[in-house]
Structure formats: structure tokens, C-alpha cells
Amino acid sequence: MATSTSSVFFVINQRPIQSPAPFSPKSCYRKLSFKRLHQSHRVSCDYSCVEVRGVSYRPPGTQLNLLNEVSFSLPEKSFGLIFGQSGSGKTTLLQLLAGLSEPTSGSIGIQRYGNDGNPCHSPEPLPPEKVGIVFQFPERYFVADTILNEVIFGWPRLKGSLQLKERLALNLQKAITWVGLNGISLEKDPHSLSGGYKRRLALAIQLVQVPDLLILDEPLAGLDWKARADVINLLKQLKKELTVLVVSHDLKVGSIIGRRRSRIS
């Protein structure tokens, strides 16, 4: 498996974005489009990528595409950033990646490669259950009265799922430790946590499933400077172990969390 922790950047744009070099788009696009940025990514063993190929999305009953021919590749254990202005289609793309909606055309899957850089076989579908997604302001959707109940709220309750529950229980302590909640009582009310720790809890809920792809929608939104610093440090650790895709309107997120190895082509 690859051990790279490289950073990959994409731009999603409908109007010119004022941003520092080298991220400034060279032209304005009236329709939603993506520009892939070249990256210095090299592997020496078998690896896989999350690949989005020619994805378009048109809501049922409409004639307007919200996404048009989107394509990009995100290697495993790397950090990706998609940035763009409000209304440019970032959240729509997240919903497609998470399996909450189906693309009108194109494909989303996992492509595995050999040492020679050639595909080993046809792409495999990206199962929705292997995608963890933390929406903007996730603390607004907490429903339980304890941290433990919040984490296990979505666990399967049907008969015959004992093996799955045992696996999730084993992952629970790892996830709690991973995000730095191991010093807090699991009986604590999640709504009483600070902003930064609420985001940690939202991450822990997704990490229990050990996702192939972890998606974060505006992970720093609404946080004070201390909470932002806590979350940034946590994300820097997570990107060493997971494939992380962050969506933001702020280019500074990429320069803070990931190494700037890319430029617009």
C-alpha cells in the first residue's frame, strides 16, 4: 500500500476567484468546471486512487447541470482540497461522492494500480458505507444526550449484525483516542463540549467505520482561533493515515493543512 501523504488541489469555479498565487484561475468559466493541478506524487508499490470520471449532475425535472464533466483522481493517504465560491456546486459533489445522490453521467470509483503505474483491473464502485462525511456545522445535528450514544446512534440494530457491532466496538476506542477524546467521559453531554471538541466528536463518529474516503465540508467554519488550531492539528495527523478530501471556499485551508505542491495547469 502507498505511504504517500501528498497534497492534491482542485478548483471549482463559476466566477473569477481572488486568491494568492499560484492558485489564481486564468479565466472565468460560466459553467461549472474543474481544473486539475499537477502534483509531484510518486509511488513505489501498489496503490489505489479515488477516481471521478466525467461526472455530470442534473437535478430531476430540470434542464440545468449543476456539475458538468468533473474529473479528478485522489491517491490513497493523501490530502485533497476542492475550493470555490458559494453556489459553485461543492456540496453537490460531496453528495455524489457520499452516495446520497446518483450522477446523471460519469462514474465514481476506486482504481487500483500496479508498480508500473498501470491499472490492475477495472475500477470498483466506491461503496457509500466506506465514505465518511462531516457536513458543515455538524454539531447542529447531534441528537443524543451522551457522547457514547451520539457515536453509536447510527449503528445497526437489526438481528444478525452482531459481528458488525463487535467490529464497530473495537473501532470505537481507536476513534475516540484518534481524535483526542479519550480524556473525556463518554457520559458527557455532547452539546456541552467546546466548538473544537464538537468537531472532534463529529470526526470520531465517521472514523469508527474506518472510511476509504473522509470528506469534510468547511471543517473550520464558525470556530474561534483556538478551536481552529486544534482541528487543523488533528487533520494534519489524519491525512497521514486516511484519504482526506476537504471542501472550502478559503484557499488558506490548503496552505495550512497540506503542502502546496501544485499549480494550476
CSV table of C-alpha atoms in Angstrom, one decimal:
chain,number,residue,atom,x,y,z
A,1,MET,CA,0.0,0.0,0.0
A,2,ALA,CA,1.1,3.5,-0.7
A,3,THR,CA,2.5,5.6,2.2
A,4,SER,CA,2.5,8.9,0.4
A,5,THR,CA,0.9,11.9,2.2
A,6,SER,CA,1.0,14.3,-0.8
A,7,SER,CA,-1.4,17.1,-1.3
A,8,VAL,CA,-3.7,17.5,-4.3
A,9,PHE,CA,-5.6,20.6,-5.1
A,10,PHE,CA,-8.6,21.2,-7.4
A,11,VAL,CA,-10.5,24.4,-8.2
A,12,ILE,CA,-14.3,24.6,-8.7
A,13,ASN,CA,-15.3,27.9,-10.1
A,14,GLN,CA,-18.1,29.8,-11.8
A,15,ARG,CA,-16.7,33.3,-11.4
A,16,PRO,CA,-13.1,34.6,-11.0
A,17,ILE,CA,-11.7,33.9,-7.6
A,18,GLN,CA,-9.4,36.5,-5.9
A,19,SER,CA,-6.6,34.3,-4.5
A,20,PRO,CA,-2.9,34.4,-3.9
A,21,ALA,CA,-0.5,32.9,-6.5
A,22,PRO,CA,-0.2,30.3,-7.7
A,23,PHE,CA,-3.9,29.4,-7.3
A,24,SER,CA,-5.4,32.3,-9.3
A,25,PRO,CA,-7.5,30.9,-12.2
A,26,LYS,CA,-6.5,32.3,-15.6
A,27,SER,CA,-10.0,32.7,-16.9
A,28,CYS,CA,-13.7,32.9,-16.0
A,29,TYR,CA,-16.0,29.9,-16.5
A,30,ARG,CA,-19.7,30.5,-16.9
A,31,LYS,CA,-20.4,26.8,-16.5
A,32,LEU,CA,-19.1,24.8,-13.6
A,33,SER,CA,-15.7,23.3,-14.4
A,34,PHE,CA,-12.7,21.8,-12.6
A,35,LYS,CA,-9.1,22.5,-13.2
A,36,ARG,CA,-6.8,19.6,-12.2
A,37,LEU,CA,-3.5,20.7,-10.7
A,38,HIS,CA,-0.3,18.8,-11.5
A,39,GLN,CA,1.2,17.2,-8.4
A,40,SER,CA,4.6,15.7,-7.5
A,41,HIS,CA,3.2,12.3,-6.5
A,42,ARG,CA,5.3,9.2,-7.0
A,43,VAL,CA,4.7,5.7,-5.6
A,44,SER,CA,6.9,2.7,-5.5
A,45,CYS,CA,4.4,0.0,-4.7
A,46,ASP,CA,0.8,-1.0,-5.4
A,47,TYR,CA,-1.7,1.8,-4.6
A,48,SER,CA,-5.2,2.9,-5.3
A,49,CYS,CA,-7.0,6.2,-6.1
A,50,VAL,CA,-10.4,7.6,-5.7
A,51,GLU,CA,-11.3,8.5,-9.3
A,52,VAL,CA,-14.1,10.7,-10.6
A,53,ARG,CA,-14.5,10.4,-14.3
A,54,GLY,CA,-16.7,12.8,-16.4
A,55,VAL,CA,-19.3,13.2,-13.7
A,56,SER,CA,-22.2,15.5,-14.5
A,57,TYR,CA,-25.3,16.1,-12.4
A,58,ARG,CA,-28.7,17.5,-13.4
A,59,PRO,CA,-31.4,17.5,-10.7
A,60,PRO,CA,-34.6,15.6,-11.8
A,61,GLY,CA,-37.1,17.8,-13.6
A,62,THR,CA,-34.6,20.5,-14.6
A,63,GLN,CA,-32.6,21.4,-17.7
A,64,LEU,CA,-29.5,22.8,-15.9
A,65,ASN,CA,-26.4,20.9,-15.0
A,66,LEU,CA,-25.1,21.7,-11.5
A,67,LEU,CA,-21.9,19.7,-12.3
A,68,ASN,CA,-20.5,19.4,-15.8
A,69,GLU,CA,-17.9,16.8,-16.8
A,70,VAL,CA,-16.0,16.7,-13.5
A,71,SER,CA,-12.9,14.5,-13.4
A,72,PHE,CA,-10.1,14.1,-10.9
A,73,SER,CA,-8.0,11.5,-9.1
A,74,LEU,CA,-7.1,11.4,-5.4
A,75,PRO,CA,-4.4,8.9,-4.3
A,76,GLU,CA,-4.9,7.0,-1.1
A,77,LYS,CA,-3.5,8.5,2.1
A,78,SER,CA,-3.3,12.0,0.5
A,79,PHE,CA,-5.0,15.3,1.2
A,80,GLY,CA,-7.2,16.9,-1.4
A,81,LEU,CA,-8.8,20.3,-1.4
A,82,ILE,CA,-11.7,21.5,-3.5
A,83,PHE,CA,-12.4,25.2,-3.3
A,84,GLY,CA,-14.8,27.5,-4.9
A,85,GLN,CA,-17.4,30.2,-4.2
A,86,SER,CA,-20.8,29.6,-2.6
A,87,GLY,CA,-23.2,28.1,-5.2
A,88,SER,CA,-20.5,26.6,-7.4
A,89,GLY,CA,-21.5,23.0,-6.7
A,90,LYS,CA,-19.2,21.9,-4.0
A,91,THR,CA,-21.9,20.4,-1.8
A,92,THR,CA,-23.5,18.7,-4.7
A,93,LEU,CA,-20.2,17.0,-5.5
A,94,LEU,CA,-19.9,15.8,-1.8
A,95,GLN,CA,-23.4,14.3,-2.0
A,96,LEU,CA,-22.4,12.4,-5.1
A,97,LEU,CA,-19.2,11.1,-3.6
A,98,ALA,CA,-21.1,10.0,-0.4
A,99,GLY,CA,-23.7,8.2,-2.4
A,100,LEU,CA,-26.5,10.5,-1.3
A,101,SER,CA,-27.3,11.2,-5.0
A,102,GLU,CA,-26.5,9.5,-8.3
A,103,PRO,CA,-24.6,11.2,-11.1
A,104,THR,CA,-26.5,11.9,-14.3
A,105,SER,CA,-23.5,10.6,-16.2
A,106,GLY,CA,-19.9,9.6,-15.4
A,107,SER,CA,-18.5,7.3,-12.7
A,108,ILE,CA,-17.1,7.4,-9.2
A,109,GLY,CA,-14.9,4.5,-8.1
A,110,ILE,CA,-11.7,3.1,-6.8
A,111,GLN,CA,-8.9,2.4,-9.3
A,112,ARG,CA,-6.1,0.2,-8.2
A,113,TYR,CA,-2.6,0.4,-9.9
A,114,GLY,CA,0.4,-1.8,-10.0
A,115,ASN,CA,4.1,-0.9,-9.5
A,116,ASP,CA,4.3,0.1,-13.2
A,117,GLY,CA,1.6,2.7,-12.8
A,118,ASN,CA,-0.9,0.8,-15.0
A,119,PRO,CA,-4.4,-0.2,-13.8
A,120,CYS,CA,-4.6,-3.7,-12.3
A,121,HIS,CA,-8.2,-4.1,-13.4
A,122,SER,CA,-11.4,-2.1,-14.0
A,123,PRO,CA,-12.4,0.5,-11.4
A,124,GLU,CA,-14.5,-0.8,-8.5
A,125,PRO,CA,-17.5,1.2,-7.2
A,126,LEU,CA,-17.0,3.4,-4.2
A,127,PRO,CA,-19.4,1.9,-1.6
A,128,PRO,CA,-21.4,4.7,0.3
A,129,GLU,CA,-20.7,2.9,3.6
A,130,LYS,CA,-16.9,3.4,3.0
A,131,VAL,CA,-17.3,7.1,2.7
A,132,GLY,CA,-17.3,9.2,5.9
A,133,ILE,CA,-18.7,12.7,5.5
A,134,VAL,CA,-18.8,15.5,8.0
A,135,PHE,CA,-21.0,18.3,6.9
A,136,GLN,CA,-20.6,22.0,7.8
A,137,PHE,CA,-21.6,22.7,11.4
A,138,PRO,CA,-22.0,19.0,12.3
A,139,GLU,CA,-22.8,19.8,15.9
A,140,ARG,CA,-26.1,21.2,14.9
A,141,TYR,CA,-27.2,17.6,14.1
A,142,PHE,CA,-26.3,16.0,17.4
A,143,VAL,CA,-29.3,14.1,18.8
A,144,ALA,CA,-28.1,12.0,21.8
A,145,ASP,CA,-27.6,13.0,25.4
A,146,THR,CA,-24.2,11.4,25.8
A,147,ILE,CA,-21.0,11.2,23.7
A,148,LEU,CA,-21.3,7.4,23.6
A,149,ASN,CA,-24.9,7.4,22.4
A,150,GLU,CA,-24.0,10.0,19.8
A,151,VAL,CA,-21.2,7.8,18.4
A,152,ILE,CA,-23.3,4.6,18.3
A,153,PHE,CA,-26.6,6.3,17.2
A,154,GLY,CA,-26.4,5.1,13.6
A,155,TRP,CA,-25.1,1.6,14.4
A,156,PRO,CA,-27.2,-1.4,13.0
A,157,ARG,CA,-29.9,-2.6,15.3
A,158,LEU,CA,-31.1,-5.5,13.2
A,159,LYS,CA,-30.7,-9.1,14.3
A,160,GLY,CA,-27.8,-10.9,12.7
A,161,SER,CA,-25.5,-7.9,12.8
A,162,LEU,CA,-23.6,-9.0,16.0
A,163,GLN,CA,-20.3,-9.4,14.1
A,164,LEU,CA,-20.6,-5.9,12.7
A,165,LYS,CA,-21.4,-4.5,16.1
A,166,GLU,CA,-18.3,-6.2,17.6
A,167,ARG,CA,-16.1,-4.7,14.9
A,168,LEU,CA,-17.5,-1.3,15.5
A,169,ALA,CA,-17.0,-1.6,19.2
A,170,LEU,CA,-13.3,-2.4,18.6
A,171,ASN,CA,-13.0,0.6,16.4
A,172,LEU,CA,-14.8,2.9,18.9
A,173,GLN,CA,-11.9,3.2,21.3
A,174,LYS,CA,-9.4,3.7,18.5
A,175,ALA,CA,-11.5,6.5,17.0
A,176,ILE,CA,-12.0,8.2,20.4
A,177,THR,CA,-8.3,8.1,21.0
A,178,TRP,CA,-7.5,9.2,17.4
A,179,VAL,CA,-9.4,12.5,17.8
A,180,GLY,CA,-8.2,13.1,21.4
A,181,LEU,CA,-11.5,12.5,23.2
A,182,ASN,CA,-10.0,9.7,25.4
A,183,GLY,CA,-9.7,12.0,28.4
A,184,ILE,CA,-13.4,13.0,28.4
A,185,SER,CA,-16.2,10.9,29.9
A,186,LEU,CA,-18.3,9.2,27.3
A,187,GLU,CA,-21.3,10.0,29.5
A,188,LYS,CA,-20.8,13.7,29.0
A,189,ASP,CA,-23.5,15.7,27.1
A,190,PRO,CA,-22.0,16.4,23.6
A,191,HIS,CA,-23.8,19.7,23.5
A,192,SER,CA,-21.7,20.9,26.5
A,193,LEU,CA,-18.4,20.4,24.6
A,194,SER,CA,-16.4,23.3,23.2
A,195,GLY,CA,-16.6,24.0,19.5
A,196,GLY,CA,-13.3,22.3,18.7
A,197,TYR,CA,-14.3,19.2,20.7
A,198,LYS,CA,-17.7,19.0,19.0
A,199,ARG,CA,-15.8,18.8,15.7
A,200,ARG,CA,-13.6,16.1,17.1
A,201,LEU,CA,-16.7,14.1,18.1
A,202,ALA,CA,-18.2,14.5,14.6
A,203,LEU,CA,-14.9,13.1,13.2
A,204,ALA,CA,-14.9,10.2,15.6
A,205,ILE,CA,-18.4,9.2,14.5
A,206,GLN,CA,-17.1,8.8,11.0
A,207,LEU,CA,-13.8,7.2,11.9
A,208,VAL,CA,-15.4,4.3,13.7
A,209,GLN,CA,-16.3,2.9,10.2
A,210,VAL,CA,-12.6,3.4,9.0
A,211,PRO,CA,-13.7,5.0,5.7
A,212,ASP,CA,-11.8,4.7,2.5
A,213,LEU,CA,-12.5,8.4,1.9
A,214,LEU,CA,-13.1,11.0,4.6
A,215,ILE,CA,-14.9,14.2,3.3
A,216,LEU,CA,-15.0,17.4,5.3
A,217,ASP,CA,-17.2,20.3,4.4
A,218,GLU,CA,-15.8,23.6,5.6
A,219,PRO,CA,-14.3,22.0,8.7
A,220,LEU,CA,-13.1,25.3,10.2
A,221,ALA,CA,-16.3,27.2,9.8
A,222,GLY,CA,-17.6,29.0,12.9
A,223,LEU,CA,-14.7,28.2,15.1
A,224,ASP,CA,-12.6,30.6,17.2
A,225,TRP,CA,-8.8,30.7,16.7
A,226,LYS,CA,-8.0,28.1,19.3
A,227,ALA,CA,-10.6,25.6,18.1
A,228,ARG,CA,-9.4,26.2,14.5
A,229,ALA,CA,-5.8,25.4,15.6
A,230,ASP,CA,-7.0,22.2,17.3
A,231,VAL,CA,-8.9,21.0,14.3
A,232,ILE,CA,-6.0,21.8,11.9
A,233,ASN,CA,-3.6,19.8,14.1
A,234,LEU,CA,-6.0,16.9,14.1
A,235,LEU,CA,-6.4,17.0,10.3
A,236,LYS,CA,-2.7,17.0,9.8
A,237,GLN,CA,-2.5,13.8,11.7
A,238,LEU,CA,-5.5,12.2,10.0
A,239,LYS,CA,-4.1,12.8,6.5
A,240,LYS,CA,-1.1,10.6,7.4
A,241,GLU,CA,-3.5,7.6,7.8
A,242,LEU,CA,-6.5,8.3,5.6
A,243,THR,CA,-7.6,9.7,2.3
A,244,VAL,CA,-9.0,13.1,3.2
A,245,LEU,CA,-10.9,15.5,0.9
A,246,VAL,CA,-11.7,18.9,2.2
A,247,VAL,CA,-14.2,21.3,0.6
A,248,SER,CA,-13.8,25.0,1.4
A,249,HIS,CA,-14.2,28.5,-0.1
A,250,ASP,CA,-11.0,29.5,1.6
A,251,LEU,CA,-7.7,28.8,-0.2
A,252,LYS,CA,-5.8,29.3,3.0
A,253,VAL,CA,-7.1,25.9,4.3
A,254,GLY,CA,-5.0,24.1,1.7
A,255,SER,CA,-1.8,26.0,2.6
A,256,ILE,CA,-2.3,25.5,6.3
A,257,ILE,CA,-3.3,21.8,6.3
A,258,GLY,CA,-1.4,20.5,3.2
A,259,ARG,CA,1.8,21.2,1.5
A,260,ARG,CA,1.5,23.3,-1.6
A,261,ARG,CA,3.0,21.1,-4.3
A,262,SER,CA,0.6,22.0,-7.1
A,263,ARG,CA,-0.1,24.7,-9.6
A,264,ILE,CA,-3.0,25.4,-12.0
A,265,SER,CA,-2.5,23.9,-15.4
